[in-house]
Coordinates of C-alpha atoms in Angstrom, one line a residue:
Chain A
M1 CA 148.8 109.4 156.1
T2 CA 145.0 110.4 155.8
Q3 CA 145.7 111.6 152.9
L4 CA 147.2 109.4 151.5
F5 CA 144.4 107.0 152.0
Y6 CA 141.9 109.0 150.5
L7 CA 144.6 109.0 147.3
A8 CA 144.5 105.5 147.2
D9 CA 141.0 104.8 147.6
L10 CA 140.1 107.5 144.1
F11 CA 143.1 105.1 143.0
G12 CA 140.8 102.4 143.5
V13 CA 137.8 104.2 142.3
A14 CA 139.6 104.6 138.8
V15 CA 140.9 101.4 138.5
F16 CA 137.6 99.9 139.2
A17 CA 135.4 102.2 136.9
I18 CA 138.6 101.0 134.1
T19 CA 137.0 97.6 134.7
G20 CA 133.5 98.2 134.4
A21 CA 133.9 100.5 131.3
L22 CA 135.2 97.3 129.8
M23 CA 133.0 95.3 130.8
A24 CA 129.9 97.6 129.2
G25 CA 132.4 97.6 125.6
R26 CA 131.9 93.9 125.4
K27 CA 128.2 94.4 125.0
S28 CA 128.4 97.5 122.7
M29 CA 126.3 99.4 125.4
D30 CA 126.1 103.4 124.8
L31 CA 128.0 106.4 126.2
F32 CA 125.6 106.7 128.9
G33 CA 125.9 102.7 129.7
V34 CA 129.4 102.5 129.8
L35 CA 129.4 105.8 132.1
V36 CA 126.5 103.9 134.6
I37 CA 128.4 100.8 135.1
A38 CA 132.2 102.3 135.9
V39 CA 130.4 104.3 138.5
I40 CA 128.3 100.6 139.4
T41 CA 132.1 99.3 140.1
A42 CA 133.6 101.5 141.5
L43 CA 131.1 102.9 144.0
G44 CA 128.6 99.9 145.0
G45 CA 131.0 97.8 147.4
G46 CA 131.2 100.7 149.8
T47 CA 127.6 101.9 148.6
L48 CA 125.7 98.7 150.1
R49 CA 128.6 98.7 152.9
D50 CA 127.4 102.0 154.6
L51 CA 123.8 101.3 153.3
I52 CA 123.8 98.0 155.6
L53 CA 125.5 99.5 158.2
D54 CA 123.5 102.9 158.2
N55 CA 126.5 104.9 158.0
H56 CA 125.4 107.9 156.0
P57 CA 125.7 110.5 154.7
V58 CA 127.6 108.0 151.8
S59 CA 130.9 108.8 150.5
W60 CA 130.0 109.9 147.5
I61 CA 127.0 112.1 148.3
R62 CA 128.9 114.1 151.2
D63 CA 132.1 114.4 148.0
D64 CA 131.8 114.6 144.4
T65 CA 135.0 114.0 143.6
Y66 CA 134.2 109.8 144.1
I67 CA 131.6 110.2 141.4
A68 CA 134.0 112.7 139.1
V69 CA 136.9 110.2 139.3
A70 CA 134.8 107.2 138.3
T71 CA 133.1 108.9 135.4
L72 CA 136.4 110.9 133.9
T73 CA 138.0 107.2 134.1
A74 CA 135.2 105.7 132.3
V75 CA 135.5 108.4 129.6
G76 CA 139.6 108.3 129.1
T77 CA 139.2 104.6 129.0
V78 CA 136.6 104.9 125.9
L79 CA 139.1 107.7 124.3
W80 CA 141.9 105.5 124.8
V81 CA 140.4 101.9 123.6
R82 CA 139.1 103.9 120.9
L83 CA 142.8 105.8 119.9
T84 CA 143.3 102.2 119.4
R85 CA 145.6 101.6 122.0
P86 CA 145.7 98.3 123.1
I87 CA 145.0 97.7 127.3
H88 CA 147.6 96.0 128.9
E89 CA 145.9 93.7 130.7
T90 CA 148.6 92.7 132.7
G91 CA 148.8 96.3 134.5
L92 CA 145.0 96.2 134.8
L93 CA 145.0 93.1 136.5
I94 CA 148.1 94.4 139.1
A95 CA 146.1 97.4 139.5
D96 CA 143.2 96.0 140.3
A97 CA 144.8 94.0 142.9
F98 CA 146.1 97.3 144.5
G99 CA 142.2 98.7 144.3
L100 CA 140.9 95.5 146.0
A101 CA 143.7 96.0 148.5
V102 CA 142.2 99.5 149.7
F103 CA 138.4 98.8 149.4
T104 CA 139.5 96.0 151.6
V105 CA 141.4 97.8 154.3
I106 CA 138.6 100.3 154.1
G107 CA 135.7 98.3 154.7
T108 CA 137.3 96.6 157.2
E109 CA 138.1 99.7 159.3
V110 CA 135.0 101.3 158.4
A111 CA 133.0 98.4 160.5
M112 CA 135.6 98.3 163.1
Q113 CA 134.5 101.7 163.8
H114 CA 130.8 101.1 163.9
G115 CA 131.8 98.0 166.3
V116 CA 129.9 95.4 165.1
P117 CA 131.2 91.5 165.2
L118 CA 134.6 90.9 163.9
S119 CA 133.4 88.0 161.5
T120 CA 131.2 91.2 160.5
A121 CA 134.0 93.2 159.8
V122 CA 135.3 90.7 158.2
I123 CA 132.0 90.5 155.6
M124 CA 132.5 94.0 155.3
G125 CA 135.5 94.2 153.9
V126 CA 135.0 91.1 151.2
M127 CA 131.8 93.2 149.9
T128 CA 133.4 96.2 150.2
G129 CA 136.4 95.3 148.0
V130 CA 134.1 92.5 145.9
A131 CA 130.0 93.8 145.4
G132 CA 130.8 96.2 142.7
G133 CA 132.3 94.1 140.1
V134 CA 129.9 91.2 141.1
M135 CA 127.1 94.5 140.6
R136 CA 129.1 95.2 136.9
D137 CA 128.9 91.2 136.4
V138 CA 125.0 90.9 136.8
I139 CA 123.9 94.0 135.3
C140 CA 125.9 92.8 132.0
N141 CA 123.8 89.2 131.9
E142 CA 127.6 87.5 133.0
I143 CA 127.5 84.9 136.3
P144 CA 130.2 87.1 138.5
L145 CA 133.8 86.1 137.3
I146 CA 134.7 86.6 141.3
F147 CA 132.6 83.0 141.7
K148 CA 134.7 80.7 139.2
K149 CA 138.1 82.3 138.6
E150 CA 141.7 82.7 140.4
I151 CA 142.0 83.5 143.8
Y152 CA 140.1 86.5 144.1
A153 CA 137.6 87.0 147.6
T154 CA 139.9 84.5 149.1
A155 CA 142.6 87.2 148.9
C156 CA 140.1 89.6 150.3
I157 CA 139.5 87.8 153.7
A158 CA 143.1 86.6 154.4
G159 CA 143.7 90.5 154.3
A160 CA 140.9 91.5 156.4
L161 CA 141.6 88.9 159.3
V162 CA 145.0 90.1 159.2
F163 CA 144.4 94.1 159.9
I164 CA 141.8 92.9 162.6
A165 CA 144.5 90.7 164.3
L166 CA 146.6 93.8 163.9
R167 CA 144.6 96.0 165.1
L168 CA 143.5 93.9 168.3
L169 CA 147.6 94.0 168.7
E170 CA 147.3 97.9 168.9
T171 CA 150.2 98.4 165.8
P172 CA 150.2 101.6 164.8
H173 CA 147.9 102.5 162.3
W174 CA 150.1 102.5 159.3
L175 CA 151.9 99.3 159.6
D176 CA 148.3 97.4 159.8
T177 CA 147.4 99.4 157.5
G178 CA 150.3 98.6 154.9
I179 CA 150.8 95.3 156.0
A180 CA 147.2 94.4 155.3
M181 CA 147.3 95.7 152.2
A182 CA 150.6 94.1 151.4
T183 CA 149.1 90.6 152.0
V184 CA 145.9 91.1 149.6
L185 CA 148.1 92.4 146.6
G186 CA 150.6 89.5 147.0
I187 CA 148.1 86.9 147.1
R188 CA 146.2 88.3 144.4
L189 CA 149.8 88.3 142.4
A190 CA 150.8 85.3 143.2
A191 CA 147.1 83.5 142.1
I192 CA 147.5 85.4 138.6
R193 CA 151.3 84.7 138.5
W194 CA 151.1 80.8 138.4
H195 CA 147.2 80.6 138.4
F196 CA 145.9 79.2 141.7
S197 CA 142.1 78.6 142.2
L198 CA 140.0 77.0 145.0
P199 CA 138.2 73.9 144.3
R200 CA 135.0 73.9 141.9
F201 CA 131.6 72.7 143.0
H202 CA 130.7 71.1 140.5
L203 CA 126.0 69.4 140.3
L204 CA 124.9 68.0 137.5
D205 CA 121.6 69.3 136.6
R206 CA 119.1 66.6 137.6
D207 CA 115.5 68.7 136.9
Chain B
M1 CA 108.4 81.0 173.1
T2 CA 111.0 84.3 172.1
Q3 CA 113.9 81.4 172.0
L4 CA 111.9 79.0 170.2
F5 CA 111.3 81.3 167.6
Y6 CA 115.0 82.5 167.2
L7 CA 115.9 78.4 166.7
A8 CA 112.9 78.7 163.8
D9 CA 114.5 81.5 162.5
L10 CA 118.2 80.0 162.1
F11 CA 116.5 76.8 160.7
G12 CA 115.4 79.0 158.1
V13 CA 118.3 80.3 157.7
A14 CA 119.8 76.9 157.4
V15 CA 117.7 75.4 154.5
F16 CA 117.9 78.7 152.6
A17 CA 121.4 78.5 152.9
I18 CA 121.6 74.5 151.2
T19 CA 119.2 76.2 148.3
G20 CA 121.6 78.7 147.7
A21 CA 124.9 76.1 147.9
L22 CA 123.0 73.8 145.5
M23 CA 122.0 76.5 142.8
A24 CA 126.0 78.1 143.0
G25 CA 126.8 73.9 142.5
R26 CA 124.9 73.8 139.3
K27 CA 126.9 77.2 137.8
S28 CA 129.8 75.0 138.7
M29 CA 131.2 78.0 141.2
D30 CA 134.3 77.4 143.5
L31 CA 134.0 77.3 147.4
F32 CA 133.4 81.2 147.9
G33 CA 131.2 81.2 145.2
V34 CA 129.0 78.5 147.3
L35 CA 129.2 80.5 150.5
V36 CA 128.3 84.4 149.4
I37 CA 125.2 82.5 147.2
A38 CA 124.4 80.4 150.6
V39 CA 124.6 83.5 153.1
I40 CA 122.8 86.1 150.2
T41 CA 119.8 83.1 149.5
A42 CA 119.8 82.4 153.7
L43 CA 120.0 86.8 154.5
G44 CA 119.5 89.2 151.4
G45 CA 115.4 88.7 152.4
G46 CA 115.7 89.7 155.9
T47 CA 118.4 92.5 154.6
L48 CA 116.5 94.5 152.7
R49 CA 113.4 94.5 154.8
D50 CA 115.5 96.2 157.2
L51 CA 117.0 98.3 155.0
I52 CA 113.8 99.5 153.4
L53 CA 112.2 99.7 157.3
D54 CA 115.4 101.6 158.2
N55 CA 115.3 99.2 161.1
H56 CA 119.4 98.9 162.2
P57 CA 121.2 97.2 162.9
V58 CA 120.3 94.3 160.6
S59 CA 120.1 91.2 162.3
W60 CA 123.3 89.6 161.2
I61 CA 125.2 92.3 162.1
R62 CA 124.3 92.3 165.9
D63 CA 124.7 88.5 165.8
D64 CA 126.7 86.7 164.2
T65 CA 125.2 83.2 164.6
Y66 CA 123.2 83.2 161.2
I67 CA 125.9 84.1 159.3
A68 CA 128.2 80.9 160.7
V69 CA 124.7 78.6 160.6
A70 CA 124.9 80.2 157.3
T71 CA 128.5 78.9 156.5
L72 CA 129.2 76.0 158.0
T73 CA 125.7 74.6 156.5
A74 CA 126.7 75.5 152.7
V75 CA 130.1 73.8 154.0
G76 CA 128.4 70.6 155.2
T77 CA 126.6 70.7 152.0
V78 CA 129.6 70.4 149.7
L79 CA 130.7 67.9 151.9
W80 CA 128.0 65.4 152.0
V81 CA 127.1 65.8 148.1
R82 CA 131.0 65.1 147.5
L83 CA 130.3 62.3 149.6
T84 CA 127.9 61.4 146.8
R85 CA 124.9 61.6 149.0
P86 CA 121.9 62.2 147.2
I87 CA 120.1 65.3 148.0
H88 CA 116.6 64.1 149.0
E89 CA 114.5 66.4 146.8
T90 CA 110.7 65.7 148.7
G91 CA 112.8 66.7 152.4
L92 CA 114.3 69.5 151.3
L93 CA 110.8 71.2 149.6
I94 CA 109.2 70.7 153.1
A95 CA 112.4 71.7 155.1
D96 CA 111.9 75.1 152.4
A97 CA 107.7 75.4 153.1
F98 CA 109.1 75.6 156.8
G99 CA 112.0 78.0 156.2
L100 CA 109.5 80.2 154.3
A101 CA 106.4 80.0 156.9
V102 CA 109.0 81.4 159.2
F103 CA 110.7 83.6 157.7
T104 CA 107.6 85.4 156.3
V105 CA 105.7 85.6 160.0
I106 CA 109.3 87.0 161.1
G107 CA 109.0 89.7 158.4
T108 CA 105.5 91.0 158.8
E109 CA 105.5 90.8 162.2
V110 CA 108.8 93.0 162.1
A111 CA 106.9 95.7 159.6
M112 CA 103.8 95.8 162.0
Q113 CA 106.0 96.7 164.8
H114 CA 107.5 99.6 162.0
G115 CA 103.7 100.7 161.9
V116 CA 103.4 100.4 158.7
P117 CA 100.3 100.7 156.7
L118 CA 98.7 96.4 157.0
S119 CA 98.8 96.3 153.2
T120 CA 102.8 97.5 153.3
A121 CA 103.4 94.9 156.1
V122 CA 101.8 92.7 153.9
I123 CA 104.8 92.6 151.2
M124 CA 107.5 93.3 154.5
G125 CA 106.0 89.7 155.0
V126 CA 106.5 88.1 151.5
M127 CA 109.6 90.2 150.2
T128 CA 111.5 88.3 153.9
G129 CA 110.6 84.8 152.2
V130 CA 111.5 85.3 148.5
A131 CA 113.7 87.9 147.9
G132 CA 116.5 86.1 149.3
G133 CA 115.6 83.2 147.0
V134 CA 115.0 85.9 143.8
M135 CA 118.7 87.3 144.3
R136 CA 120.3 83.7 144.4
D137 CA 118.4 83.3 141.0
V138 CA 119.6 87.0 140.0
I139 CA 122.7 86.1 140.6
C140 CA 122.9 82.6 139.3
N141 CA 121.9 83.9 135.8
E142 CA 118.4 82.4 135.9
I143 CA 115.2 83.7 135.4
P144 CA 113.2 84.0 139.8
L145 CA 112.2 80.1 139.5
I146 CA 109.4 81.6 142.3
F147 CA 107.9 84.0 139.7
K148 CA 107.4 80.4 137.6
K149 CA 106.4 77.5 139.2
E150 CA 103.6 76.4 141.6
I151 CA 102.1 78.1 144.1
Y152 CA 105.0 80.0 146.4
A153 CA 104.7 83.2 147.2
T154 CA 101.2 82.8 147.4
A155 CA 101.4 80.9 150.6
C156 CA 103.1 83.5 151.9
I157 CA 100.4 86.1 151.0
A158 CA 98.0 84.1 152.9
G159 CA 100.0 83.8 155.6
A160 CA 100.9 87.5 156.2
L161 CA 97.2 87.6 155.9
V162 CA 96.1 85.1 158.5
F163 CA 98.6 86.4 161.1
I164 CA 97.5 90.2 160.7
A165 CA 93.8 89.2 161.5
L166 CA 95.2 87.5 163.7
R167 CA 97.3 90.1 165.2
L168 CA 94.6 92.3 165.1
L169 CA 92.0 89.9 167.1
E170 CA 94.4 90.0 170.2
T171 CA 94.6 86.3 170.2
P172 CA 97.8 85.0 172.4
H173 CA 101.1 85.7 170.3
W174 CA 102.2 81.4 170.0
L175 CA 98.5 80.8 168.3
D176 CA 99.0 84.2 166.0
T177 CA 103.0 82.7 164.9
G178 CA 101.6 79.3 165.0
I179 CA 98.1 79.3 163.0
A180 CA 100.0 81.5 160.4
M181 CA 102.8 79.0 159.9
A182 CA 101.0 76.5 159.4
T183 CA 98.9 78.5 156.9
V184 CA 102.3 78.6 155.0
L185 CA 103.1 75.0 155.1
G186 CA 99.6 74.6 154.0
I187 CA 99.4 75.9 151.1
R188 CA 102.7 75.8 150.1
L189 CA 102.9 71.9 150.6
A190 CA 99.8 71.2 148.5
A191 CA 100.7 72.7 146.0
I192 CA 104.0 70.7 145.6
R193 CA 101.5 68.1 146.8
W194 CA 99.4 68.3 143.4
H195 CA 101.2 70.6 141.3
F196 CA 99.3 74.1 141.8
S197 CA 100.0 76.9 139.7
L198 CA 99.0 80.4 139.3
P199 CA 97.9 81.0 135.8
R200 CA 100.7 82.2 133.6
F201 CA 100.4 85.6 131.5
H202 CA 101.9 84.8 128.2
L203 CA 102.8 87.7 125.7
L204 CA 103.8 87.1 122.1
D205 CA 107.1 89.2 121.7
R206 CA 106.9 91.2 118.3
D207 CA 109.8 92.9 118.3
Chain C
M1 CA 100.1 122.2 142.5
T2 CA 101.4 119.4 145.2
Q3 CA 98.0 117.7 145.2
L4 CA 98.9 117.8 141.6
F5 CA 102.3 116.9 141.7
Y6 CA 101.3 113.7 143.6
L7 CA 98.6 112.5 141.0
A8 CA 101.6 113.5 138.1
D9 CA 103.8 110.9 140.8
L10 CA 101.1 108.4 140.8
F11 CA 100.7 108.3 136.9
G12 CA 104.0 107.5 137.0
V13 CA 104.1 104.8 138.7
A14 CA 101.3 103.5 136.4
V15 CA 102.5 103.8 133.4
F16 CA 105.9 102.2 134.6
A17 CA 103.9 99.6 136.1
I18 CA 102.6 98.8 133.1
T19 CA 105.8 98.1 131.3
G20 CA 107.1 95.7 133.7
A21 CA 103.9 93.5 133.4
L22 CA 104.8 93.5 129.5
M23 CA 107.7 92.7 130.7
A24 CA 106.9 89.9 133.0
G25 CA 104.7 88.8 130.2
R26 CA 107.0 88.1 127.6
K27 CA 108.6 85.7 129.7
S28 CA 105.9 84.0 130.9
M29 CA 105.7 85.1 134.6
D30 CA 102.8 83.9 136.3
L31 CA 99.8 85.9 138.0
F32 CA 102.4 86.6 141.4
G33 CA 105.5 87.2 139.0
V34 CA 103.5 89.9 136.8
L35 CA 102.8 91.8 140.0
V36 CA 105.9 91.7 141.4
I37 CA 108.0 92.9 138.4
A38 CA 105.3 96.1 138.3
V39 CA 105.9 97.1 141.4
I40 CA 109.6 97.0 141.3
T41 CA 110.3 98.4 137.9
A42 CA 107.6 101.4 138.9
L43 CA 108.9 101.9 143.6
G44 CA 112.4 101.0 142.4
G45 CA 114.2 103.8 141.3
G46 CA 112.7 106.0 144.0
T47 CA 113.3 103.2 146.9
L48 CA 116.7 103.4 146.2
R49 CA 117.1 107.0 145.7
D50 CA 115.4 106.9 149.6
L51 CA 118.0 104.2 150.5
I52 CA 120.9 105.6 149.9
L53 CA 119.8 109.7 150.9
D54 CA 118.5 107.9 154.5
N55 CA 115.3 109.4 153.2
H56 CA 112.5 107.2 155.4
P57 CA 110.6 106.4 155.5
V58 CA 110.3 105.2 152.1
S59 CA 106.8 106.8 150.0
W60 CA 105.1 103.5 149.8
I61 CA 105.6 102.7 153.1
R62 CA 104.2 105.5 154.7
D63 CA 101.4 105.4 152.1
D64 CA 100.4 102.4 150.5
T65 CA 97.7 104.0 147.7
Y66 CA 100.8 103.6 145.4
I67 CA 101.0 100.2 146.1
A68 CA 97.9 99.9 144.8
V69 CA 98.1 101.7 142.2
A70 CA 101.2 99.8 140.8
T71 CA 99.1 96.6 141.4
L72 CA 96.0 97.7 140.1
T73 CA 97.4 98.7 136.8
A74 CA 99.5 95.3 136.8
V75 CA 96.4 93.5 136.5
G76 CA 94.5 95.6 134.3
T77 CA 97.3 95.1 131.4
V78 CA 96.8 91.5 132.0
L79 CA 93.1 91.8 131.4
W80 CA 93.8 94.0 128.6
V81 CA 96.0 92.1 126.7
R82 CA 94.1 88.7 127.7
L83 CA 91.5 90.0 125.6
T84 CA 93.3 90.6 122.9
R85 CA 93.2 94.1 122.5
P86 CA 96.6 95.7 120.9
I87 CA 99.3 97.2 123.2
H88 CA 99.6 101.3 121.5
E89 CA 102.7 101.0 121.4
T90 CA 103.3 105.1 120.1
G91 CA 101.0 105.5 123.3
L92 CA 102.6 103.9 125.9
L93 CA 106.2 105.6 124.7
I94 CA 104.7 108.9 124.8
A95 CA 102.9 107.8 128.3
D96 CA 106.4 106.3 129.8
A97 CA 108.0 109.3 128.9
F98 CA 105.8 111.6 130.5
G99 CA 106.3 108.9 133.8
L100 CA 110.1 109.6 133.5
A101 CA 109.6 113.4 133.7
V102 CA 107.9 113.2 136.7
F103 CA 110.3 111.1 139.1
T104 CA 113.6 112.4 137.2
V105 CA 112.4 116.1 138.6
I106 CA 111.1 114.6 142.0
G107 CA 114.4 112.6 142.1
T108 CA 116.4 116.1 142.1
E109 CA 114.4 117.6 143.8
V110 CA 114.4 115.5 147.3
A111 CA 118.4 115.3 146.8
M112 CA 118.0 119.1 146.5
Q113 CA 116.5 119.0 149.8
H114 CA 118.7 117.1 151.1
G115 CA 121.6 119.5 150.9
V116 CA 123.7 117.2 148.6
P117 CA 126.5 118.3 146.2
L118 CA 124.5 119.7 142.6
S119 CA 126.2 116.7 141.0
T120 CA 124.9 114.6 143.5
A121 CA 122.1 115.7 142.9
V122 CA 121.9 115.2 139.2
I123 CA 122.3 111.5 139.6
M124 CA 120.0 111.0 141.9
G125 CA 117.5 112.6 139.3
V126 CA 118.8 109.7 136.8
M127 CA 118.6 107.0 139.0
T128 CA 114.8 108.0 140.3
G129 CA 114.1 108.1 136.5
V130 CA 116.1 104.6 135.1
A131 CA 117.0 102.9 138.1
G132 CA 113.8 100.8 138.1
G133 CA 113.3 99.8 134.9
V134 CA 117.3 98.7 135.0
M135 CA 115.8 96.2 138.2
R136 CA 113.2 94.9 136.2
D137 CA 115.9 94.7 133.1
V138 CA 118.2 92.8 135.6
I139 CA 115.3 90.6 136.9
C140 CA 114.2 88.9 134.0
N141 CA 117.7 88.6 132.5
E142 CA 117.9 91.1 129.7
I143 CA 121.0 93.7 129.5
P144 CA 119.4 96.6 130.5
L145 CA 118.0 98.6 127.1
I146 CA 118.0 102.1 128.3
F147 CA 121.9 101.0 127.7
K148 CA 121.4 100.4 123.5
K149 CA 118.5 102.6 123.0
E150 CA 117.8 106.2 122.0
I151 CA 118.6 108.9 124.0
Y152 CA 116.6 108.3 127.1
A153 CA 118.8 108.8 130.4
T154 CA 120.5 112.1 128.8
A155 CA 116.8 112.9 128.5
C156 CA 116.9 112.6 132.1
I157 CA 120.5 114.6 132.7
A158 CA 119.5 117.5 131.0
G159 CA 116.1 117.6 132.3
A160 CA 117.7 117.3 136.1
L161 CA 120.5 120.0 135.1
V162 CA 117.6 122.5 133.9
F163 CA 115.4 121.8 137.4
I164 CA 119.1 122.7 139.2
A165 CA 119.5 126.2 137.6
L166 CA 116.4 127.2 137.7
R167 CA 116.0 126.4 141.2
L168 CA 119.1 128.5 141.6
L169 CA 118.0 131.2 139.8
E170 CA 114.9 131.0 142.4
T171 CA 112.1 131.2 139.7
P172 CA 108.7 129.8 140.8
H173 CA 108.4 126.2 141.8
W174 CA 105.8 125.9 139.3
L175 CA 107.7 126.5 136.5
D176 CA 110.9 124.9 138.0
T177 CA 108.8 121.8 137.5
G178 CA 107.3 122.6 134.1
I179 CA 110.1 123.8 132.4
A180 CA 112.2 120.7 133.5
M181 CA 109.9 117.8 132.8
A182 CA 109.7 120.0 129.5
T183 CA 112.5 119.2 128.5
V184 CA 112.5 115.7 129.4
L185 CA 109.6 115.0 127.5
G186 CA 110.7 117.1 124.4
I187 CA 114.2 115.6 123.9
R188 CA 112.5 111.7 125.1
L189 CA 110.0 112.2 122.3
A190 CA 112.4 113.9 120.0
A191 CA 114.9 111.0 120.4
I192 CA 112.0 108.3 119.3
R193 CA 110.8 110.1 116.5
W194 CA 113.8 110.4 115.0
H195 CA 115.6 107.4 116.6
F196 CA 118.7 110.1 117.6
S197 CA 121.2 107.5 119.8
L198 CA 124.6 108.0 121.3
P199 CA 127.3 106.5 119.7
R200 CA 128.1 103.0 120.7
F201 CA 131.5 101.4 122.7
H202 CA 131.9 98.2 121.1
L203 CA 134.6 96.3 122.5
L204 CA 135.7 92.9 121.0
D205 CA 136.4 90.3 123.4
R206 CA 139.7 88.9 123.3
D207 CA 139.5 86.2 126.1

């Protein structure tokens, strides 16, 4: 089970690294820029969570598999695109939803292990899931997409709440994890399929 | 006294959350984006200070009142604006100056308790006061306003210096705090009233 | 030797502060903005490294010489430009390459002292060298230059690898440091002289 979770975590890292590399390509960065943006997208959320929770050593400091997976995936993405294979957009969105589900559950669990208030654990789960993408967009000089597009972070919030509820009910760990991940995945995939989105807050600029 | 200070701190959180929610509205973010920007604006400065000082647990990790206040204020701001009540700009600026005064004094005091050099304590006071707003502007893809508009951070510097001087003179704690906050408030309100600003540094781009 | 290294470190801080002050000037910031951008550029990389490695107290918290050097250099830069002395661009690039060399070696060494995997030590060296400049560019609303221009971070990677290799061979410390710094300097100066750059990754935006 732990082994399976570790593999899912690395899969999440790889998927997020792909989205980072593609964004860097849209900004015509050089190869180093592609690697940095890929690594930040993949590991930024977990790093911020660990710094705020004082959870040292940070995962990728201890185990360099994380960096290796992110780097190799970024290089692979560049080669794939250069060979003019198109990116399968839908496949990427589904993979991204899976990565989001894994990261959210991991983030919520790590926070609970630190005995923080439950509302804080929800925030840590969401942060782990989305902060890497926010950093990617900020560095690439874009307003973060997740604040505008279809239900995204809301799926994380729901997944974190489900996970916490099941933990409190003391259901088996594999069941908590599975149901919480399915919640994130299900909401996110439904939002992509039917273009659900939250209401926007428009404020005219009167400056 | 401590109780009063805690309430003042929460008031600062609320005011900064309003400015975050309004900026998110100017960028047409969705409701989740509004909440995130509000929380980052309200708690970003203190979080950065605590990380750099290794002051764990971070305030809002320990006590979820902070997140609750920021979130509810953001939701309230959206409802208020939606119901087409205009924002009272002057009232908001005065409230913001008050929040700035509270955060600066808290930041300076926390740093002094950690026994850092006094010049570092000044920087920590200023950082606590202004870093949340800088994060808000950077994520919303704006050059931070505080680097361009009327005397703002300068008011924090003055307040932090006054606070440190009074602590060294060992005046009573309520007096230190009160005079330092009045310093920040006074300078900031005067700057707003008469549009004081620092000289700008213009450099022609010769690239 | 340690004394010499400390002086080199302060020299790196000063050079990076100059590049920060100049960027702030291009954005017409006020004097406070100039100081903040200068300090972030000069100390941001080392601070991020120390937070991630849990290496407390952060250098400039302990010793306020760093902040003093960065601040005074920024003020000096503004005065120099105001008096219409042009900036000697080539001199600045050479000084910047020297600062980069010092920061990279320091970052790699601090990471190795924390016993992290060697690949992580390389990343910490690069991060110490380049993260301050990335923060400068992000806050000033520019896509970070180092992701686009001539070989820059690649020089850091080479220097960090050389340093680690020599440490493992147990050559004298002054020799490790000297050769690693010369590697960064040499590659960077050659890249400036002959405009070497990494291949770019262009991805058409099909959104």
